[in-house]
mmCIF file of C-alpha atoms in Angstrom:
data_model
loop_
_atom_site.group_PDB
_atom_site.id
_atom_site.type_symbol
_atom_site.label_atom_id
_atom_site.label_comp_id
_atom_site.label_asym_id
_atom_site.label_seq_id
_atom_site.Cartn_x
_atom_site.Cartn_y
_atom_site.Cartn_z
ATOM 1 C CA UNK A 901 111.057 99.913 84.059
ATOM 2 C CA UNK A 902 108.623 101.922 86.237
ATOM 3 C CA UNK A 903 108.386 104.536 83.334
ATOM 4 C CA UNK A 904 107.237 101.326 80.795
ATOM 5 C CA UNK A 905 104.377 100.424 83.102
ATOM 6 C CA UNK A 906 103.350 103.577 83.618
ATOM 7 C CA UNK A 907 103.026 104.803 80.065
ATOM 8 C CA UNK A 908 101.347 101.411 78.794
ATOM 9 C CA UNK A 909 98.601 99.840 78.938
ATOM 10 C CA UNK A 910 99.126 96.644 81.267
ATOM 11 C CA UNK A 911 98.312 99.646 84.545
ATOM 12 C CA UNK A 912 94.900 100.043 83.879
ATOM 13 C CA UNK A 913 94.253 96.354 82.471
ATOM 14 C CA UNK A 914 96.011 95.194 86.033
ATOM 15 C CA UNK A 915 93.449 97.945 87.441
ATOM 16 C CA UNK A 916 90.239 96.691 85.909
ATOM 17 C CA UNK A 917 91.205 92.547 86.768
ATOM 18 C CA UNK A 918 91.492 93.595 90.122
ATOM 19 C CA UNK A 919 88.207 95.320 90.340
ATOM 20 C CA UNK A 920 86.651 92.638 88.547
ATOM 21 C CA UNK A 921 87.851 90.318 91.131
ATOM 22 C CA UNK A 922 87.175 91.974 94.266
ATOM 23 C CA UNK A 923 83.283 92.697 92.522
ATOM 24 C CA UNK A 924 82.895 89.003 92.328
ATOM 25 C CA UNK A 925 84.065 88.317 95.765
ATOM 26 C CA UNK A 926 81.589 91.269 96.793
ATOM 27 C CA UNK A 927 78.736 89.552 94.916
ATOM 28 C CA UNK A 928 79.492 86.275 96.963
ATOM 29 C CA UNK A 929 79.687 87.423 100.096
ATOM 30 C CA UNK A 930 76.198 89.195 99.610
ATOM 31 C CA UNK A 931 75.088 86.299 97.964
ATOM 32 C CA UNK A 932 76.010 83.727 101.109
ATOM 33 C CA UNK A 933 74.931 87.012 103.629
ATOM 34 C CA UNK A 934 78.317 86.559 105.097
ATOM 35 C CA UNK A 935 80.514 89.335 107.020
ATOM 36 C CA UNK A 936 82.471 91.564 104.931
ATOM 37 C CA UNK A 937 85.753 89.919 104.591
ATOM 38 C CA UNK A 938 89.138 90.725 103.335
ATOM 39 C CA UNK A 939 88.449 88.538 99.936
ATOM 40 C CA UNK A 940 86.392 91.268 98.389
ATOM 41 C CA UNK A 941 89.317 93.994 98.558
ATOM 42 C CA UNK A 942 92.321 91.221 98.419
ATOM 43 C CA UNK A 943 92.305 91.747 94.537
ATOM 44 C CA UNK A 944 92.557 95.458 94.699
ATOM 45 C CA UNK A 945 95.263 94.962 98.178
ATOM 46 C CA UNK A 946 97.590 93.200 95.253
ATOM 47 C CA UNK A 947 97.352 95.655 92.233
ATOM 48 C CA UNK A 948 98.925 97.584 95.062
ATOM 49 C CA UNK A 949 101.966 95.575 95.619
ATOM 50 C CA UNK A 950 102.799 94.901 92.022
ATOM 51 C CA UNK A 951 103.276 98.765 91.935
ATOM 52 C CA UNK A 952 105.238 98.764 95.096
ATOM 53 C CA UNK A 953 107.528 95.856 93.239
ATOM 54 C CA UNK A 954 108.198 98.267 90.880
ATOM 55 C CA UNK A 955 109.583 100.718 93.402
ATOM 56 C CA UNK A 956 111.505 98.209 95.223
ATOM 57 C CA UNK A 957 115.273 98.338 94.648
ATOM 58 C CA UNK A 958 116.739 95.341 92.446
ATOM 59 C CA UNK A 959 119.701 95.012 94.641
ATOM 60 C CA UNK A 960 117.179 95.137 97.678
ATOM 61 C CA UNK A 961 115.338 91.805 95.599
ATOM 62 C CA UNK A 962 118.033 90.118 95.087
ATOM 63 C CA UNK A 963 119.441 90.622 99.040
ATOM 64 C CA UNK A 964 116.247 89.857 100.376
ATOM 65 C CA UNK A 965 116.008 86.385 98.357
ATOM 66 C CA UNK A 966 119.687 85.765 99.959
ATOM 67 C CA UNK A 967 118.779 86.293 103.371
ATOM 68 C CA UNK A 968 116.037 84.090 103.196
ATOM 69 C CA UNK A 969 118.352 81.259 102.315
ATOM 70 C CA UNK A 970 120.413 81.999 104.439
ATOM 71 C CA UNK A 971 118.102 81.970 107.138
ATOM 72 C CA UNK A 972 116.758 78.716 105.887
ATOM 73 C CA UNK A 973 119.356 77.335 105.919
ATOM 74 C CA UNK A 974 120.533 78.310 109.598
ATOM 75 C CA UNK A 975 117.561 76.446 111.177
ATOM 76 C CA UNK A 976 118.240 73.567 108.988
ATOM 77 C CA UNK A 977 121.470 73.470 110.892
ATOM 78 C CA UNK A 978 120.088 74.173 113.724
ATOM 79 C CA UNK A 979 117.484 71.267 113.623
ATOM 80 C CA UNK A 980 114.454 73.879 114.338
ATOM 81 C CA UNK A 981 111.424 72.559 113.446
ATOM 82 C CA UNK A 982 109.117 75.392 112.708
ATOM 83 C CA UNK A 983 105.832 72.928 113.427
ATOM 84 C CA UNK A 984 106.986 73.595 116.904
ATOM 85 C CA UNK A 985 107.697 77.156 117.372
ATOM 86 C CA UNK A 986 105.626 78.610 114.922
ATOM 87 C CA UNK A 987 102.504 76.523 114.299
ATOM 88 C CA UNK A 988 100.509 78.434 111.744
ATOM 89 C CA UNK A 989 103.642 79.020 109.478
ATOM 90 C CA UNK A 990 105.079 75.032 108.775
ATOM 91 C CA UNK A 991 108.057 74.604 106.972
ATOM 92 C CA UNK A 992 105.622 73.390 103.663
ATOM 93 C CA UNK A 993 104.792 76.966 103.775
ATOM 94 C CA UNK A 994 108.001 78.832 104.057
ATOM 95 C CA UNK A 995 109.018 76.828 100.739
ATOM 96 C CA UNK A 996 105.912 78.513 99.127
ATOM 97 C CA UNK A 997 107.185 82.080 100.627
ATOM 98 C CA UNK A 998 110.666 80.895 99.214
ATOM 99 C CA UNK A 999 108.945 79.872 95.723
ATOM 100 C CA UNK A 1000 106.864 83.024 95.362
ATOM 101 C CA UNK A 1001 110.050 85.422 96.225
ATOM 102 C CA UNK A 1002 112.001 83.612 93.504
ATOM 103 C CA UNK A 1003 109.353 84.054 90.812
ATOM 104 C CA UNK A 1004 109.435 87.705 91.951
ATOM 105 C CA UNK A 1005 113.379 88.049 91.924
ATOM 106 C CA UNK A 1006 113.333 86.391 88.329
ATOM 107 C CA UNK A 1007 111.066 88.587 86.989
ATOM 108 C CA UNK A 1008 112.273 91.859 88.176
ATOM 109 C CA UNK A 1009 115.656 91.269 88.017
ATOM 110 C CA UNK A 1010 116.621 88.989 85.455
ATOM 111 C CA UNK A 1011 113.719 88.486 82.547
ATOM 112 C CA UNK A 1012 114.009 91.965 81.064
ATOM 113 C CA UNK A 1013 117.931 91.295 80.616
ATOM 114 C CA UNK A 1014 116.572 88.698 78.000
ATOM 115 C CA UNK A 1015 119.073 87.342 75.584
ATOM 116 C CA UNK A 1016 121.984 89.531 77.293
ATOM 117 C CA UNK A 1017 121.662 86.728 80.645
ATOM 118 C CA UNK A 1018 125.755 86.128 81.898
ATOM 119 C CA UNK A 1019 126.677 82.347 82.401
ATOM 120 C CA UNK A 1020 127.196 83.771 86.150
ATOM 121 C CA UNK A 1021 123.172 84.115 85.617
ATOM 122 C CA UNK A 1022 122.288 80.546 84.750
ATOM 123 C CA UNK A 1023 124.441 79.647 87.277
ATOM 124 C CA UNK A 1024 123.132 81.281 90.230
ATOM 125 C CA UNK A 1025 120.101 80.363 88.590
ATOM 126 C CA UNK A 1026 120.713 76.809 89.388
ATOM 127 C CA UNK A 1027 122.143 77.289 92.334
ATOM 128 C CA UNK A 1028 118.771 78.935 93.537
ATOM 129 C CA UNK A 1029 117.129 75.813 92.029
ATOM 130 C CA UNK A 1030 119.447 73.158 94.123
ATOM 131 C CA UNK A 1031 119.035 75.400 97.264
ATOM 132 C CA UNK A 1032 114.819 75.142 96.645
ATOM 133 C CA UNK A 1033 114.700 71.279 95.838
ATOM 134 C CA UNK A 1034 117.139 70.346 98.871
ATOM 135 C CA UNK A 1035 114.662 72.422 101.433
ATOM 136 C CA UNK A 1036 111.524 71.697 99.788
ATOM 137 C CA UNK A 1037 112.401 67.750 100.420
ATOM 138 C CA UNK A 1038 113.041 68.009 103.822
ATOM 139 C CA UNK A 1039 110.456 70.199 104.480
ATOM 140 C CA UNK A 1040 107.884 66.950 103.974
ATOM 141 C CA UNK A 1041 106.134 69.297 100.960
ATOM 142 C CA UNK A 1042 105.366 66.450 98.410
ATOM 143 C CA UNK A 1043 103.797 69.658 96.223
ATOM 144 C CA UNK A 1044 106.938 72.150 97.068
ATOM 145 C CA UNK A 1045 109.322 69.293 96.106
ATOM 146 C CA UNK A 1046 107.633 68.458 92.709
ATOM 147 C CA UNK A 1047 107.307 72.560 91.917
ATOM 148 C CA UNK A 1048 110.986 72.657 92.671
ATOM 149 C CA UNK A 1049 112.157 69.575 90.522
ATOM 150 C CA UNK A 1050 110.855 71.363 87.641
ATOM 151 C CA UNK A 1051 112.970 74.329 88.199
ATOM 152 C CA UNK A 1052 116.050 72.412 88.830
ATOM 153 C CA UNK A 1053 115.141 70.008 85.808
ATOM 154 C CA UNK A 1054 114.831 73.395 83.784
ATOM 155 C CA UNK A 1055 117.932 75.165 85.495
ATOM 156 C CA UNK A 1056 119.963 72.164 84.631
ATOM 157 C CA UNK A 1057 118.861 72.019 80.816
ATOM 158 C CA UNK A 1058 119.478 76.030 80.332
ATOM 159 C CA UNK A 1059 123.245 75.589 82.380
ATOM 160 C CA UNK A 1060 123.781 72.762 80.069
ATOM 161 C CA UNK A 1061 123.815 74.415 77.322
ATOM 162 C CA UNK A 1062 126.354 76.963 78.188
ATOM 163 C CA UNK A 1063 128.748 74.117 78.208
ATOM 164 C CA UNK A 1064 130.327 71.423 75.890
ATOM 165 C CA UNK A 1065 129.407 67.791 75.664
ATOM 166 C CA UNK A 1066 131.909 66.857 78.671
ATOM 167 C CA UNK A 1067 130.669 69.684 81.054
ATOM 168 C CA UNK A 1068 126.830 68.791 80.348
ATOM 169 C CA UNK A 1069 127.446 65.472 81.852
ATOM 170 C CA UNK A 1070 129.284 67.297 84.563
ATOM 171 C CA UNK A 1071 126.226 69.156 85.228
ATOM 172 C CA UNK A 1072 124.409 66.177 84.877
ATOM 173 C CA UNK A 1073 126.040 64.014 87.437
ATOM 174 C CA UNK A 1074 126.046 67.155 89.981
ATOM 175 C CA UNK A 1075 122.114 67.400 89.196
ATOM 176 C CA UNK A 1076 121.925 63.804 89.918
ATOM 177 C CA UNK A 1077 123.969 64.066 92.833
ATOM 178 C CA UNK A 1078 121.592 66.726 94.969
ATOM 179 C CA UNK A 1079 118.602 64.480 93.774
ATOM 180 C CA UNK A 1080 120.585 61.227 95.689
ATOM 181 C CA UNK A 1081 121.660 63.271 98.470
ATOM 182 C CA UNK A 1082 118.155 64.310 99.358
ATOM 183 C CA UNK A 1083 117.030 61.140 99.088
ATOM 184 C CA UNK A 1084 119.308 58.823 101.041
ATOM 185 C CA UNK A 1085 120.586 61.362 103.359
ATOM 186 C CA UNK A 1086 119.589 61.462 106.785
ATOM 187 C CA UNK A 1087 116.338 63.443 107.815
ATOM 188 C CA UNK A 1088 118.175 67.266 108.611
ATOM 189 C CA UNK A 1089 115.112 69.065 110.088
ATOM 190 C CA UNK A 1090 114.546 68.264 113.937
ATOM 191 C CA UNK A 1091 113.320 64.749 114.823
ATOM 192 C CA UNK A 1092 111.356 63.829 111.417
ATOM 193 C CA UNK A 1093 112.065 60.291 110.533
ATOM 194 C CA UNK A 1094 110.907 60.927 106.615
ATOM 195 C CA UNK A 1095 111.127 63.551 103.464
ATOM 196 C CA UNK A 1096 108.435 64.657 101.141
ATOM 197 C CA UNK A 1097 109.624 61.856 98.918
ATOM 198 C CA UNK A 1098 108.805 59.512 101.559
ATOM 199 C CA UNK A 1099 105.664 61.070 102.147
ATOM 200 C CA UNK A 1100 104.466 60.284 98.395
ATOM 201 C CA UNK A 1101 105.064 56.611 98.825
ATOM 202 C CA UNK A 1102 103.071 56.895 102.131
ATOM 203 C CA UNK A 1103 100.071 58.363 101.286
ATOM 204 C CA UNK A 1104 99.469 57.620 97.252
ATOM 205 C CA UNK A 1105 96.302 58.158 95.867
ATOM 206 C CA UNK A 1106 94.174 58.364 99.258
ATOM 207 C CA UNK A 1107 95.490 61.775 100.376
ATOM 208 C CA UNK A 1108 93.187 63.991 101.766
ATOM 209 C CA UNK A 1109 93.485 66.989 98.680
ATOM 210 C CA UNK A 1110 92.517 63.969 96.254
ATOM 211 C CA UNK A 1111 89.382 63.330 98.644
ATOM 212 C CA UNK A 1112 88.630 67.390 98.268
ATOM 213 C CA UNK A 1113 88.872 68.090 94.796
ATOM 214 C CA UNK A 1114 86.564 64.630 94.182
ATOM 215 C CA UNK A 1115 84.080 66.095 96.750
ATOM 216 C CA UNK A 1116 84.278 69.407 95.680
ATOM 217 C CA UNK A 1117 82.950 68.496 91.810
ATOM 218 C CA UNK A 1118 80.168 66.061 93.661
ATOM 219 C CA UNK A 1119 78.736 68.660 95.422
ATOM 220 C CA UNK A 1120 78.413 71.025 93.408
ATOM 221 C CA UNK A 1121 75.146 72.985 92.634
ATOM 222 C CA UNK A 1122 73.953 75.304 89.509
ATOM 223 C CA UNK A 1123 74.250 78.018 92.067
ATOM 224 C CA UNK A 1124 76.905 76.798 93.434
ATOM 225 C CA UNK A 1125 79.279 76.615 90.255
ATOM 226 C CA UNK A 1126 78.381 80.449 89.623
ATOM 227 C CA UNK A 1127 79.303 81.953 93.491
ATOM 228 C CA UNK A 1128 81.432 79.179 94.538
ATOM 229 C CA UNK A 1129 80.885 76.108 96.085
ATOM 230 C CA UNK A 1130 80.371 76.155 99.973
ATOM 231 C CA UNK A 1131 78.433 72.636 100.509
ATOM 232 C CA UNK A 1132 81.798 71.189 100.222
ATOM 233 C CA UNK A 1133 83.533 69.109 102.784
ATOM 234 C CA UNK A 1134 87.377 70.667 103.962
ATOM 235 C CA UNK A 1135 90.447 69.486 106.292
ATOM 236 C CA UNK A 1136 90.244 70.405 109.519
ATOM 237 C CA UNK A 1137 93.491 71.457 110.902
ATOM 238 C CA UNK A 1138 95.058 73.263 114.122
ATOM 239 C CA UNK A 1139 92.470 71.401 115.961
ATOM 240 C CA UNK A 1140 91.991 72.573 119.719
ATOM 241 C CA UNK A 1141 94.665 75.655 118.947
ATOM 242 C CA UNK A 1142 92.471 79.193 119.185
ATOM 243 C CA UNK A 1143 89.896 77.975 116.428
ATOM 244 C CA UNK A 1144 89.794 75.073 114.157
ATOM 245 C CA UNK A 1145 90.639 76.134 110.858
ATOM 246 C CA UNK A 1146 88.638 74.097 107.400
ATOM 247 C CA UNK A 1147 91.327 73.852 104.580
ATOM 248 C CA UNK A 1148 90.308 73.122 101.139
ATOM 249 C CA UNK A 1149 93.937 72.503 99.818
ATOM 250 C CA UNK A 1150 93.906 73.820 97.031
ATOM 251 C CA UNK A 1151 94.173 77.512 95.290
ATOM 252 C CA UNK A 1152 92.092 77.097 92.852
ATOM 253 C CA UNK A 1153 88.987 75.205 94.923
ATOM 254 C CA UNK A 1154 89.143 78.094 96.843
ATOM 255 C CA UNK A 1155 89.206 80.666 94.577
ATOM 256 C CA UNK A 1156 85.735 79.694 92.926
ATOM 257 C CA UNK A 1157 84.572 79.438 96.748
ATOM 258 C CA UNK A 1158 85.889 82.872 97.261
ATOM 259 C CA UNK A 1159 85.328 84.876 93.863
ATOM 260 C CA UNK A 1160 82.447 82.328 92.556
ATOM 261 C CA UNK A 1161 82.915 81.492 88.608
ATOM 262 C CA UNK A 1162 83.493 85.049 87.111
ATOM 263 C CA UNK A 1163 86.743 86.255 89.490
ATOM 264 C CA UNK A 1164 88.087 82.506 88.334
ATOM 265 C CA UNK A 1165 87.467 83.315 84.517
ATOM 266 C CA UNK A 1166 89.315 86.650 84.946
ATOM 267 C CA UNK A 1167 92.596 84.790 86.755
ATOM 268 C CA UNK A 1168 92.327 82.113 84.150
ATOM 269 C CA UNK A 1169 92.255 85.374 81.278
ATOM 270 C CA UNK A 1170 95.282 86.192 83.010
ATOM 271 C CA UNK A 1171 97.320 83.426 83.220
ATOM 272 C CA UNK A 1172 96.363 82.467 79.615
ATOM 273 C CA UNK A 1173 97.497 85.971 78.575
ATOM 274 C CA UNK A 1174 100.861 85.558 80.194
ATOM 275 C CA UNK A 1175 101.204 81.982 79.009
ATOM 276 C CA UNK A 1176 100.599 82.749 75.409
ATOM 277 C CA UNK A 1177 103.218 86.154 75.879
ATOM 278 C CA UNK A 1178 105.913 83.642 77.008
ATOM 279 C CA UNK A 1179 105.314 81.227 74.669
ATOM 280 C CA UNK A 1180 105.524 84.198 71.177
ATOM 281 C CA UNK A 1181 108.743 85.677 73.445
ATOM 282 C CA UNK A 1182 109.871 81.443 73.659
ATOM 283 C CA UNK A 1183 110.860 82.659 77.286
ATOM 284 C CA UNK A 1184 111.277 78.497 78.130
ATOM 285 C CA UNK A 1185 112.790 78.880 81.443
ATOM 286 C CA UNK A 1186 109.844 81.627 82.569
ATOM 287 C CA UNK A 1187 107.153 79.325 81.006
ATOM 288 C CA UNK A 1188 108.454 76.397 83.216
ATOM 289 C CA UNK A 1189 108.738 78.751 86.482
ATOM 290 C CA UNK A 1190 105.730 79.247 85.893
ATOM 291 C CA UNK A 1191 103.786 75.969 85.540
ATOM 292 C CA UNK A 1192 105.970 75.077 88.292
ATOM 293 C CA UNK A 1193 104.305 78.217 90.698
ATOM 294 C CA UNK A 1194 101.112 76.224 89.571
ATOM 295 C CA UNK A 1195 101.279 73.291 90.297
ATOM 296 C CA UNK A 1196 102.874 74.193 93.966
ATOM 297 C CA UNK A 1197 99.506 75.744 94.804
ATOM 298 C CA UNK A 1198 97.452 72.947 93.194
ATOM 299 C CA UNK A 1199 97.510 71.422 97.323
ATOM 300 C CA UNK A 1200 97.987 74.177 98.763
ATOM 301 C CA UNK A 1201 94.743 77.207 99.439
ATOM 302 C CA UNK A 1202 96.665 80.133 100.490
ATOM 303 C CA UNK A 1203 97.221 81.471 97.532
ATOM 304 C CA UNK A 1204 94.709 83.304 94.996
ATOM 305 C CA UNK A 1205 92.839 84.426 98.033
ATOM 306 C CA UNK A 1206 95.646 86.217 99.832
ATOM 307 C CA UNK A 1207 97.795 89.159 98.663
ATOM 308 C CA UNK A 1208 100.292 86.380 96.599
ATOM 309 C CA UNK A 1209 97.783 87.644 93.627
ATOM 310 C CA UNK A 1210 99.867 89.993 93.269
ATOM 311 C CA UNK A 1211 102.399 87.343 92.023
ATOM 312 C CA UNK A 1212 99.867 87.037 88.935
ATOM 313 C CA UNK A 1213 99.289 90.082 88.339
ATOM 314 C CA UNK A 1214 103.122 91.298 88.138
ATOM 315 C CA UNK A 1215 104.143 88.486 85.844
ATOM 316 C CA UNK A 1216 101.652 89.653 83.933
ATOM 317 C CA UNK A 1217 102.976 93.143 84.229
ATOM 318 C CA UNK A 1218 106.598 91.920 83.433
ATOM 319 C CA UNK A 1219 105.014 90.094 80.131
ATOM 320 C CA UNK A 1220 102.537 92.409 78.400
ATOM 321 C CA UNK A 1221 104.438 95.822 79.675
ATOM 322 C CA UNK A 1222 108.143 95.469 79.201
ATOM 323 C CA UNK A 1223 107.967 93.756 75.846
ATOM 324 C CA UNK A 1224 104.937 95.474 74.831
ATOM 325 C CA UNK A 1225 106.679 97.045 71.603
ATOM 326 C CA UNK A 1226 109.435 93.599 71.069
ATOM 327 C CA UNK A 1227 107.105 92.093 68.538
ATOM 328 C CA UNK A 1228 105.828 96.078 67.179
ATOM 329 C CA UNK A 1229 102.853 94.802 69.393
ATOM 330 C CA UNK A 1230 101.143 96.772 71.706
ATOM 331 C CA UNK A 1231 100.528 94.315 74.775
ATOM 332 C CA UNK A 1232 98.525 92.066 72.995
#
C-alpha cells in the first residue's frame, strides 16, 4: 500500500492541491490584511496526515475505531452529557469525529480488499452503521443522524444481498427495528427530553443554517465571491464563555470564506475526481459513504478548514493510487 502511493502519481497531485489551497488562503488573508492564521498552512498540515495514514497500522485503525465505541457507548450508559463537561466538544461533534474515523477505517482497511470482502465484513459493516445511527439520534445531530441513515440504508442493502429472500426480510425487520427503537425509546443521554428526530420537527425550515446559507448568497460581492465572503452574518455561540465564537454552519460557506473561490474549485476538482473513480470502479457502498460524509458537514463548519482535509485528500489517495493500473489506467 505505502509502496503504491509512493511510486504513483496521486503523491505529488495530493502535493500540488494542497499548495494550491493553502496559496489561496494566503491570498485572502493578505487580501482582508488579517493575522496570519492556521488556514493558509491547514492544506499543507493534511497532505501530512494522509501520509501518516499510510504508516498507521491496520490493526491499530481498526482498534482505535472500537475504542471509540466503546467509549461512546460507556457515557451513554453513564448518562454524561458532554454539553456539560466539555463545552467546546458537544456530542453533535463527537458523531462527526466518529463519522470521519469510519470513512478512514473503510478506506484503509477494507476498500482495497474489493470484491474479496467476507460476509463477516458486511456484517461488521452494519453493525458499525447501527452503532452510528443509534448515537447520532441521541446526540440531537439532525445532520449526523441523516449522514448516518444513509450508511445504515446502504449497509442494510449490501448485507441483504448476502442472504436469501427469507433472511433479507430478517435484515429488514432488524433495520426497522433500530430505526423504532431510536425513535420511541426513552431519551439515553443525561436529562434531554428530545432526539435529533425530534429536533427536525421542532425547528423545520426556520433553522438558523437555512438563515446562513440564504444570507450568505445575499451578501455577496464581485470581490467577495473571488476571496470569500466576509460581509456575511454567522451564529453566535459559547456566548459569555472565554470569547464568543461566529459559526457559519456550514463547510462549504466557510471554505470560500477561508480559501476564497479558487481553494473551493480545487476541493470541488477533488471530490469530482474521486466521485467519477468510484463510480468507473461501481464502488456503491464507498460512493454512498461518501455523499453521506457530505452532507454531515453541509451544517456543520469545522470541516474543510481544519486538518479533516485530510479526509479528502486520502480518499482520494485510496481512489486514484491503489487502483491506478485496475482499468490499465494510470490515475486518471
Amino acid at each position: 500500500m505505502q509502496s503504491s502511493l509512493r511510486n504513483s502519481p496521486v503523491k505529488l497531485r495530493i502535493s500540488l492541491f494542497a499548495m494550491a489551497i493553502s496559496v489561496s488562503a494566503f491570498v485572502v488573508i493578505f487580501y482582508y490584511r488579517e493575522k496570519f492564521n492556521f488556514y493558509a498552512t491547514n492544506a499543507l498540515a493534511s497532505a501530512g496526515l494522509v501520509y501518516a495514514l499510510y504508516l498507521i497500522k491496520l490493526n491499530h485503525i481498526r482498534f482505535l475505531l472500537y475504542l471509540i465505541i466503546s467509549l461512546w457507548c460507556g457515557l451513554v450508559l453513564w448518562k454524561i452529557d458532554l454539553d456539560q463537561t466539555i463545552i467546546s466538544i458537544g456530542q453533535n461533534g463527537i458523531t462527526l469525529h466518529f463519522l470521519i474515523l469510519y470513512v478512514v477505517y473503510f478506506f484503509r482497511v477494507h476498500f482495497p480488499l474489493r470484491d474479496t470482502r467476507t460476509l463477516l465484513f458486511r456484517i461488521e459493516n452494519y453493525l458499525f452503521a447501527a452503532v452510528l445511527f443509534t448515537l447520532a439520534v441521541w446526540s440531537q445531530g439532525r445532520s449526523a443522524a441523516g449522514a448516518a441513515l444513509i450508511v445504515l440504508c446502504v449497509a442494510t442493502c449490501i448485507l441483504m444481498g448476502e442472504f436469501d429472500r427469507k433472511r433479507k426480510y430478517w435484515v429488514i425487520a432488524v433495520s426497522l427495528a433500530i430505526v423504532f427503537f431510536n425513535y420511541y425509546s426513552p431519551v439515553l443521554m443525561g436529562e434531554r427530553s428530545y432526539s435529533a428526530i425530534d429536533r427536525v420537527a421542532i425547528s423545520g425550515v426556520s433553522d438558523v443554517r437555512f438563515t446562513l446559507w440564504v444570507d450568505y448568497f445575499k451578501s455577496l460581492t464581485p470581490e467577495g465571491l473571488f476571496m470569500g465572503n466576509r460581509d456575511s452574518n454567522c451564529h453566535n455561540i459559547l456566548v459569555g464563555y472565554s470569547r464568543e465564537n461566529c459559526n457559519i454552519h456550514s463547510s462549504y460557506l466557510r471554505a470560500h470564506q477561508a480559501y476564497g473561490l479558487s481553494g473551493v474549485v480545487m476541493i470541488v476538482v477533488i471530490l469530482f475526481l474521486c466521485f467519477r473513480r468510484l463510480l468507473k470502479l461501481r464502488e456503491w457502498f464507498a460512493i454512498f459513504i461518501c455523499m453521506a460524509l457530505l452532507a454531515r458537514v453541509a451544517t456543520d463548519e469545522a470541516f474543510f478548514t481544519t486538518p479533516y482535509l485530510a479526509v479528502v485528500f486520502f480518499v482520494y489517495s485510496k481512489v486514484m493510487g491503489d487502483y491506478s493500473s485496475a482499468d490499465g489506467r494510470s490515475g486518471e
